Amino acid sequence: MSTKARRGKKRRRIGLALAGGGPEGAVYEIGALRALDEALDGLNLYDLDIYVGVSAGAFVAASITNDLTTAQMVRALVRHEPGEHPFVPQTFFTPNYREWAKRSLMLPRLFADAMLEFRRGPEEQTLFESLTKLARALPVGLFDNEPIRRYLHRLFSIKGRTDDFRKLHHRLIVVSTDLESGRPILFGNPGWDHIPISTAVQASTAVPGFYPPVKIEGRYCVDGILLKTLHASVALKEGVDLLLCVNPLVPADLRDAVGAGQLKEGALLKKGLATVLSQTVRTLINSRLEVGMAAYTTRFPDSEVLLFQPDRNEFDLFFSNIFSFRSRRRVCELAYDATRRNLRARRKTIGPMLAPYGITLREDVLDEPRDIWTSVGLDQFSARDPVTSQFATALDELETAVTSEIPVAPASSGRARG
């Protein structure tokens, strides 16, 4: 932002935009936000001007605006917090039994129609082509997203929290997509702020094929990530001067791991269809994000955009099993450590950028050996002993020294590491 533009602003506005990524993405964002919460002095992560969430990011953003701290969310990943509802990944993967049953009842009629159509014109289409009608019996969503809504409603109905956008102390926008028009729906904006937050998040996380669309006000709502990865422009259009962004969705780059013998060649293929599709979607989404971030520099020249996302070689992240307690912990640790490395590596760039907003990097926090579990009072989950911590810190410092010799892209370009 130019000096002239800054002088013209009486109050600098700060926002947070969180992308999707399923339960794994939510865990990553929690770990990354914990690192930012600790390391940025002068930033009150719970008192920003606007929060924008899409898909899993909507889940996390709604939690923050309901006064759940990053420490509470980290602890909830590994133990049942007193008075809280535990984070259970199975909530997100409840089989959609009702949809399967409903669709299976369609099979006899569809089969009869297919055979009748084939008999009427066998010269026009083969038997196989006629039987493609049976595909209509496939469920539109493998999993039921009603448990997600119920979980969030319970979470936001305790301890003075709220499931009502209008009763929040801060501006929250949850982005979904209107399936029948392909246009965004911004829950939390006037006209859509009467919809319960839990229902809005349910709609924003309704990935086609995985979850059925959520019917709201006559609209069939699906995942907001269909249109954009972050929807950062929603906050930027509101006049935000500094926008912090977290995106868990980057494609894996396994070349170094294969070359070092850590993984075998073809590791993605051996994991099966789901992993190949995940890599494909991550590649498409990340490519779209890079284009969008580059465009923000031109469209919003007076705003700063600071992006945090995983390193592509963090293969532990891409092969994690969110149902596994150990994997859940590992993803959170990766996010925390990667974000701290990112801040250290770019401190010379980020520090001056944040200074006009009254935010400084806590050098003592960034430079000392630190573990996410001890930072939230769970020493029993820490896997590091003092020697390991010192060794990890030495490696981090070496990486920082090497990185400092390499030109770093401006923060507003969206090409941030971490």
Coordinates of C-alpha atoms in Angstrom, one line a residue:
M1 CA 0.0 0.0 0.0
S2 CA 1.3 3.5 -0.9
T3 CA 2.1 6.0 1.9
K4 CA -0.5 8.4 0.4
A5 CA -3.2 5.7 0.5
R6 CA -2.3 4.8 4.1
R7 CA -2.4 8.4 5.3
G8 CA -5.9 8.7 3.8
K9 CA -7.3 6.0 6.0
K10 CA -8.4 6.8 9.5
R11 CA -8.6 3.2 10.6
R12 CA -6.9 0.2 9.1
R13 CA -9.2 -2.8 8.7
I14 CA -8.0 -6.4 9.0
G15 CA -9.7 -9.6 7.9
L16 CA -9.3 -13.3 7.8
A17 CA -10.1 -15.6 4.9
L18 CA -10.1 -19.4 5.3
A19 CA -10.3 -21.9 2.4
G20 CA -11.7 -25.4 2.3
G21 CA -10.1 -28.8 2.5
G22 CA -12.4 -31.2 4.4
P23 CA -11.8 -32.2 8.0
E24 CA -8.1 -32.5 7.3
G25 CA -8.1 -28.9 6.0
A26 CA -9.9 -27.7 9.2
V27 CA -7.2 -29.4 11.3
Y28 CA -4.5 -27.7 9.3
E29 CA -6.1 -24.3 9.6
I30 CA -6.4 -24.7 13.3
G31 CA -2.6 -25.5 13.6
A32 CA -1.7 -22.6 11.3
L33 CA -3.9 -20.1 13.2
R34 CA -2.4 -21.2 16.5
A35 CA 1.0 -20.3 15.2
L36 CA -0.2 -16.8 14.0
D37 CA -2.0 -16.3 17.3
E38 CA 1.2 -16.7 19.2
A39 CA 3.7 -15.0 16.9
L40 CA 1.9 -11.8 15.8
D41 CA 2.0 -9.3 18.7
G42 CA -0.7 -6.7 18.4
L43 CA -3.0 -8.9 16.3
N44 CA -6.2 -9.9 18.1
L45 CA -7.3 -12.9 16.0
Y46 CA -10.7 -12.8 17.7
D47 CA -11.4 -9.1 17.1
L48 CA -11.0 -8.6 13.3
D49 CA -13.2 -6.6 11.1
I50 CA -14.4 -9.5 8.9
Y51 CA -14.1 -13.2 8.7
V52 CA -14.7 -15.1 5.4
G53 CA -15.0 -18.9 5.4
V54 CA -15.6 -21.4 2.7
S55 CA -16.2 -25.1 3.3
A56 CA -13.9 -26.3 6.1
G57 CA -12.8 -22.7 6.5
A58 CA -16.4 -21.8 7.2
F59 CA -16.4 -24.3 10.1
V60 CA -13.2 -22.7 11.6
A61 CA -14.2 -19.1 11.0
A62 CA -17.6 -19.6 12.6
S63 CA -15.8 -21.1 15.6
I64 CA -13.5 -18.2 16.0
T65 CA -16.3 -15.6 15.7
N66 CA -18.1 -17.6 18.5
D67 CA -15.1 -17.0 20.8
L68 CA -13.5 -20.4 20.5
T69 CA -9.7 -19.7 20.9
T70 CA -7.0 -21.5 18.9
A71 CA -5.8 -23.1 22.1
Q72 CA -9.3 -24.5 22.7
M73 CA -9.6 -25.8 19.2
V74 CA -6.2 -27.5 19.3
R75 CA -7.0 -29.2 22.6
A76 CA -10.3 -30.3 21.2
L77 CA -8.5 -32.3 18.5
V78 CA -6.9 -34.6 21.0
R79 CA -9.1 -34.6 24.1
H80 CA -12.6 -33.9 25.3
E81 CA -12.6 -30.3 26.5
P82 CA -14.8 -29.8 29.6
G83 CA -18.1 -28.3 28.6
E84 CA -17.2 -28.6 24.9
H85 CA -18.3 -31.0 22.1
P86 CA -15.3 -33.0 20.9
F87 CA -14.0 -32.8 17.3
V88 CA -14.9 -36.3 16.0
P89 CA -14.0 -36.8 12.3
Q90 CA -16.7 -39.5 12.0
T91 CA -19.3 -36.7 12.2
F92 CA -18.3 -35.7 8.7
F93 CA -18.5 -39.2 7.3
T94 CA -21.9 -40.5 8.3
P95 CA -23.2 -42.7 5.5
N96 CA -26.3 -41.3 3.8
Y97 CA -28.5 -44.3 4.5
R98 CA -31.7 -42.5 3.7
E99 CA -30.5 -41.3 0.3
W100 CA -29.2 -44.8 -0.5
A101 CA -32.6 -46.3 0.4
K102 CA -34.6 -43.7 -1.5
R103 CA -32.5 -44.2 -4.6
S104 CA -32.5 -48.0 -4.5
L105 CA -36.3 -47.9 -4.6
M106 CA -36.0 -46.2 -8.0
L107 CA -34.2 -49.2 -9.5
P108 CA -37.1 -51.4 -10.5
R109 CA -38.9 -48.6 -12.3
L110 CA -35.7 -47.3 -14.0
F111 CA -34.8 -50.9 -15.1
A112 CA -38.3 -51.4 -16.6
D113 CA -38.2 -48.0 -18.4
A114 CA -34.7 -48.9 -19.8
M115 CA -35.9 -52.3 -21.2
L116 CA -39.1 -50.8 -22.6
E117 CA -37.1 -48.0 -24.4
F118 CA -34.6 -50.6 -25.8
R119 CA -37.5 -52.8 -27.1
R120 CA -39.1 -49.8 -28.8
G121 CA -35.9 -48.8 -30.8
P122 CA -33.1 -51.4 -30.6
E123 CA -31.7 -50.1 -33.8
E124 CA -31.2 -46.6 -32.3
Q125 CA -29.4 -47.5 -29.1
T126 CA -27.7 -50.6 -27.6
L127 CA -28.9 -52.4 -24.5
F128 CA -25.9 -50.9 -22.6
E129 CA -27.0 -47.3 -23.6
S130 CA -30.5 -48.0 -22.4
L131 CA -29.3 -49.3 -19.1
T132 CA -27.4 -46.0 -18.4
K133 CA -30.7 -44.8 -17.0
L134 CA -29.9 -46.8 -13.9
A135 CA -27.2 -44.2 -13.1
R136 CA -30.1 -42.0 -11.9
A137 CA -30.4 -44.3 -8.9
L138 CA -26.9 -43.3 -7.7
P139 CA -27.1 -41.1 -4.5
V140 CA -26.3 -37.4 -5.0
G141 CA -24.3 -37.6 -1.8
L142 CA -22.5 -40.5 -0.2
F143 CA -22.5 -39.0 3.2
D144 CA -25.1 -37.3 5.3
N145 CA -24.3 -33.7 6.2
E146 CA -27.2 -33.3 8.7
P147 CA -24.9 -34.6 11.6
I148 CA -22.5 -31.7 10.7
R149 CA -25.4 -29.2 11.2
R150 CA -26.5 -30.7 14.4
Y151 CA -22.9 -30.8 15.8
L152 CA -22.4 -27.1 15.0
H153 CA -25.8 -26.1 16.4
R154 CA -24.9 -27.8 19.7
L155 CA -21.4 -26.2 19.6
F156 CA -22.8 -22.7 19.0
S157 CA -25.6 -23.0 21.5
I158 CA -23.5 -23.3 24.7
K159 CA -21.7 -20.8 26.9
G160 CA -23.4 -17.7 25.5
R161 CA -22.4 -18.4 21.9
T162 CA -24.9 -18.0 19.1
D163 CA -26.1 -19.8 15.9
D164 CA -27.4 -16.4 14.6
F165 CA -25.2 -14.3 12.3
R166 CA -27.1 -11.2 13.6
K167 CA -26.1 -11.8 17.2
L168 CA -22.3 -12.2 16.5
H169 CA -20.0 -9.4 17.7
H170 CA -18.0 -9.6 14.5
R171 CA -18.8 -9.8 10.8
L172 CA -18.9 -13.4 9.4
I173 CA -19.5 -14.4 5.8
V174 CA -20.0 -18.1 4.9
V175 CA -19.8 -18.7 1.2
S176 CA -21.8 -21.3 -0.6
T177 CA -22.8 -21.9 -4.3
D178 CA -26.2 -22.0 -5.8
L179 CA -26.2 -25.3 -7.7
E180 CA -28.8 -24.2 -10.3
S181 CA -27.3 -20.8 -11.2
G182 CA -23.6 -21.3 -10.4
R183 CA -23.6 -18.1 -8.4
P184 CA -22.3 -17.4 -4.9
I185 CA -24.5 -17.1 -1.8
L186 CA -23.0 -15.1 1.0
F187 CA -24.6 -16.1 4.2
G188 CA -24.2 -13.4 6.8
N189 CA -24.9 -10.6 4.3
P190 CA -28.3 -8.8 4.5
G191 CA -31.0 -11.1 3.1
W192 CA -29.1 -14.2 4.1
D193 CA -28.2 -13.4 7.7
H194 CA -31.4 -14.9 9.1
I195 CA -30.2 -18.4 8.1
P196 CA -28.6 -20.2 11.1
I197 CA -24.8 -20.3 11.1
S198 CA -24.8 -24.1 11.4
T199 CA -27.0 -24.4 8.3
A200 CA -24.9 -22.0 6.4
V201 CA -21.7 -24.1 7.2
Q202 CA -23.6 -27.3 6.3
A203 CA -24.3 -25.7 2.9
S204 CA -20.8 -24.4 2.4
T205 CA -19.3 -27.8 3.0
A206 CA -21.7 -29.7 0.7
V207 CA -19.1 -31.1 -1.7
P208 CA -21.1 -32.5 -4.7
G209 CA -20.9 -36.3 -4.7
F210 CA -19.9 -36.5 -1.1
Y211 CA -22.8 -34.6 0.5
P212 CA -26.3 -33.8 -0.9
P213 CA -27.1 -30.2 -1.6
V214 CA -28.8 -28.2 1.2
K215 CA -32.1 -26.7 0.3
I216 CA -32.3 -23.1 1.7
E217 CA -35.0 -20.6 0.7
G218 CA -35.7 -22.6 -2.5
R219 CA -32.0 -22.7 -3.4
Y220 CA -30.0 -25.9 -3.6
C221 CA -26.7 -24.9 -2.0
V222 CA -23.4 -26.7 -2.4
D223 CA -19.7 -26.1 -1.5
G224 CA -18.5 -22.6 -2.0
I225 CA -15.1 -23.8 -3.3
L226 CA -16.7 -24.6 -6.6
L227 CA -16.5 -20.9 -7.5
K228 CA -13.3 -19.8 -5.8
T229 CA -10.7 -21.3 -3.4
L230 CA -10.6 -18.5 -0.8
H231 CA -13.2 -15.9 -1.8
A232 CA -10.7 -13.3 -0.5
S233 CA -12.4 -10.8 -2.8
V234 CA -15.4 -10.8 -0.5
A235 CA -13.3 -9.3 2.3
L236 CA -11.3 -7.0 0.0
K237 CA -14.5 -5.5 -1.5
E238 CA -15.5 -4.6 2.0
G239 CA -12.4 -2.3 2.2
V240 CA -10.1 -4.5 4.2
D241 CA -6.5 -3.2 4.2
L242 CA -4.8 -6.3 5.4
L243 CA -6.2 -9.8 4.7
L244 CA -4.7 -12.9 6.3
C245 CA -5.4 -16.1 4.3
V246 CA -4.9 -19.8 5.1
N247 CA -5.2 -22.3 2.3
P248 CA -4.6 -26.0 3.1
L249 CA -5.2 -27.2 -0.5
V250 CA -2.0 -27.5 -2.4
P251 CA -0.9 -30.4 -4.6
A252 CA 1.7 -32.8 -3.4
D253 CA 5.2 -32.8 -4.9
L254 CA 6.7 -36.1 -4.2
R255 CA 9.8 -35.9 -6.4
D256 CA 12.3 -35.1 -3.6
A257 CA 10.8 -37.8 -1.3
V258 CA 11.0 -40.4 -4.1
G259 CA 14.6 -39.3 -4.9
A260 CA 15.6 -39.7 -1.3
G261 CA 14.0 -43.1 -1.0
Q262 CA 11.3 -42.0 1.4
L263 CA 8.5 -42.9 -1.0
K264 CA 8.4 -45.4 -3.9
E265 CA 7.7 -44.2 -7.4
G266 CA 4.0 -44.2 -8.2
A267 CA 3.0 -43.7 -4.5
L268 CA -0.1 -41.6 -5.5
L269 CA -1.3 -44.3 -7.9
K270 CA -0.9 -47.0 -5.3
K271 CA -3.1 -45.2 -2.9
G272 CA -6.0 -45.6 -5.4
L273 CA -8.7 -43.5 -7.0
A274 CA -9.5 -41.3 -4.0
T275 CA -5.9 -40.1 -3.7
V276 CA -5.5 -39.5 -7.5
L277 CA -8.8 -37.5 -7.5
S278 CA -7.5 -35.5 -4.4
Q279 CA -4.3 -34.6 -6.2
T280 CA -6.2 -33.6 -9.3
V281 CA -8.6 -31.4 -7.4
R282 CA -5.7 -29.8 -5.4
T283 CA -3.8 -29.1 -8.6
L284 CA -6.8 -27.4 -10.2
I285 CA -7.7 -25.4 -7.1
N286 CA -4.2 -24.3 -6.5
S287 CA -3.7 -23.1 -10.1
R288 CA -6.9 -21.1 -9.8
L289 CA -5.8 -19.6 -6.5
E290 CA -2.5 -18.4 -8.0
V291 CA -4.3 -16.7 -10.8
G292 CA -6.7 -15.1 -8.3
M293 CA -4.0 -13.9 -6.0
A294 CA -2.1 -12.3 -8.9
A295 CA -5.3 -10.5 -9.9
Y296 CA -5.8 -9.0 -6.4
T297 CA -2.7 -6.9 -6.8
T298 CA -4.3 -5.0 -9.7
R299 CA -7.9 -5.1 -8.5
F300 CA -7.1 -4.1 -4.9
P301 CA -3.8 -2.1 -5.1
D302 CA -4.4 -0.5 -1.6
S303 CA -4.8 -3.8 0.2
E304 CA -2.2 -6.3 1.5
V305 CA -2.8 -10.0 1.2
L306 CA -0.7 -12.4 3.2
L307 CA -1.2 -16.1 2.3
F308 CA -0.1 -19.2 4.4
Q309 CA -0.3 -22.7 2.9
P310 CA 1.6 -26.0 3.2
D311 CA 4.8 -26.8 1.5
R312 CA 4.2 -29.2 -1.4
N313 CA 6.8 -31.7 -0.1
E314 CA 5.0 -32.3 3.2
F315 CA 3.9 -35.7 2.0
D316 CA 2.8 -36.7 5.6
L317 CA 0.0 -34.2 5.1
F318 CA -1.3 -35.7 1.9
F319 CA -1.2 -39.3 3.1
S320 CA -2.8 -38.7 6.5
N321 CA -5.8 -40.6 7.7
I322 CA -8.0 -38.1 9.5
F323 CA -9.7 -40.9 11.4
S324 CA -6.4 -41.7 13.0
F325 CA -5.7 -40.0 16.3
R326 CA -2.0 -39.9 15.4
S327 CA -2.6 -38.5 11.9
R328 CA -4.8 -35.8 13.3
R329 CA -2.1 -34.7 15.7
R330 CA 0.5 -34.9 12.9
V331 CA -1.5 -32.6 10.6
C332 CA -1.9 -30.0 13.3
E333 CA 1.8 -30.2 14.1
L334 CA 2.8 -29.8 10.5
A335 CA 0.6 -26.7 10.1
Y336 CA 2.0 -25.1 13.2
D337 CA 5.6 -25.8 12.4
A338 CA 5.2 -24.8 8.7
T339 CA 3.6 -21.5 9.6
R340 CA 6.4 -20.7 12.1
R341 CA 9.0 -21.5 9.5
N342 CA 7.2 -19.3 7.0
L343 CA 7.2 -16.4 9.4
R344 CA 10.9 -16.8 10.2
A345 CA 11.9 -17.1 6.6
R346 CA 9.9 -13.9 5.6
R347 CA 10.4 -11.9 8.7
K348 CA 12.3 -9.1 6.8
T349 CA 9.4 -8.8 4.4
I350 CA 6.4 -9.4 6.7
G351 CA 7.7 -7.2 9.6
P352 CA 7.7 -3.9 7.7
M353 CA 4.4 -4.8 6.1
L354 CA 2.6 -5.4 9.4
A355 CA 4.2 -2.4 11.2
P356 CA 1.6 0.2 10.0
Y357 CA -1.1 -2.0 11.5
G358 CA 0.5 -2.0 14.9
I359 CA 1.5 -5.7 14.5
T360 CA 5.0 -6.9 15.2
L361 CA 6.6 -10.4 15.0
R362 CA 7.4 -11.8 18.4
E363 CA 11.0 -12.7 17.7
D364 CA 11.4 -14.5 21.1
V365 CA 8.4 -16.8 20.3
L366 CA 9.6 -17.5 16.7
D367 CA 13.2 -18.2 17.7
E368 CA 12.8 -20.4 20.7
P369 CA 12.1 -24.2 20.4
R370 CA 8.4 -24.5 20.6
D371 CA 5.8 -27.3 20.4
I372 CA 2.1 -26.8 19.6
W373 CA 1.0 -29.1 22.4
T374 CA 3.0 -27.4 25.1
S375 CA 1.8 -24.1 23.8
V376 CA -1.7 -25.0 24.7
G377 CA -0.9 -26.8 28.0
L378 CA -0.8 -30.4 26.8
D379 CA 2.8 -31.3 27.6
Q380 CA 1.8 -35.0 27.6
F381 CA 1.3 -34.9 23.8
S382 CA 4.6 -33.3 23.1
A383 CA 6.9 -35.7 21.1
R384 CA 10.0 -33.5 21.4
D385 CA 12.7 -33.8 24.0
P386 CA 15.1 -30.8 24.5
V387 CA 17.8 -32.3 22.3
T388 CA 15.3 -32.9 19.5
S389 CA 13.9 -29.4 19.9
Q390 CA 17.4 -27.8 19.6
F391 CA 18.2 -29.9 16.5
A392 CA 14.9 -28.9 14.9
T393 CA 15.5 -25.2 15.7
A394 CA 19.0 -25.4 14.2
L395 CA 17.6 -26.9 10.9
D396 CA 14.9 -24.1 10.9
E397 CA 17.6 -21.5 11.3
L398 CA 19.6 -23.0 8.5
E399 CA 16.6 -23.0 6.2
T400 CA 15.9 -19.3 7.2
A401 CA 19.5 -18.4 6.3
V402 CA 19.3 -20.1 3.0
T403 CA 15.9 -18.7 2.2
S404 CA 17.0 -15.1 3.0
E405 CA 19.4 -15.3 0.1
I406 CA 16.6 -16.1 -2.3
P407 CA 14.3 -13.2 -3.5
V408 CA 10.9 -13.5 -1.9
A409 CA 7.8 -12.7 -3.7
P410 CA 5.8 -9.8 -2.2
A411 CA 3.2 -10.8 0.3
S412 CA 0.4 -9.4 -1.8
S413 CA 1.3 -11.7 -4.7
G414 CA -0.2 -14.7 -2.9
R415 CA 2.9 -16.9 -3.5
A416 CA 3.7 -17.4 0.1
R417 CA 5.3 -20.5 1.4
G418 CA 4.0 -22.2 4.5

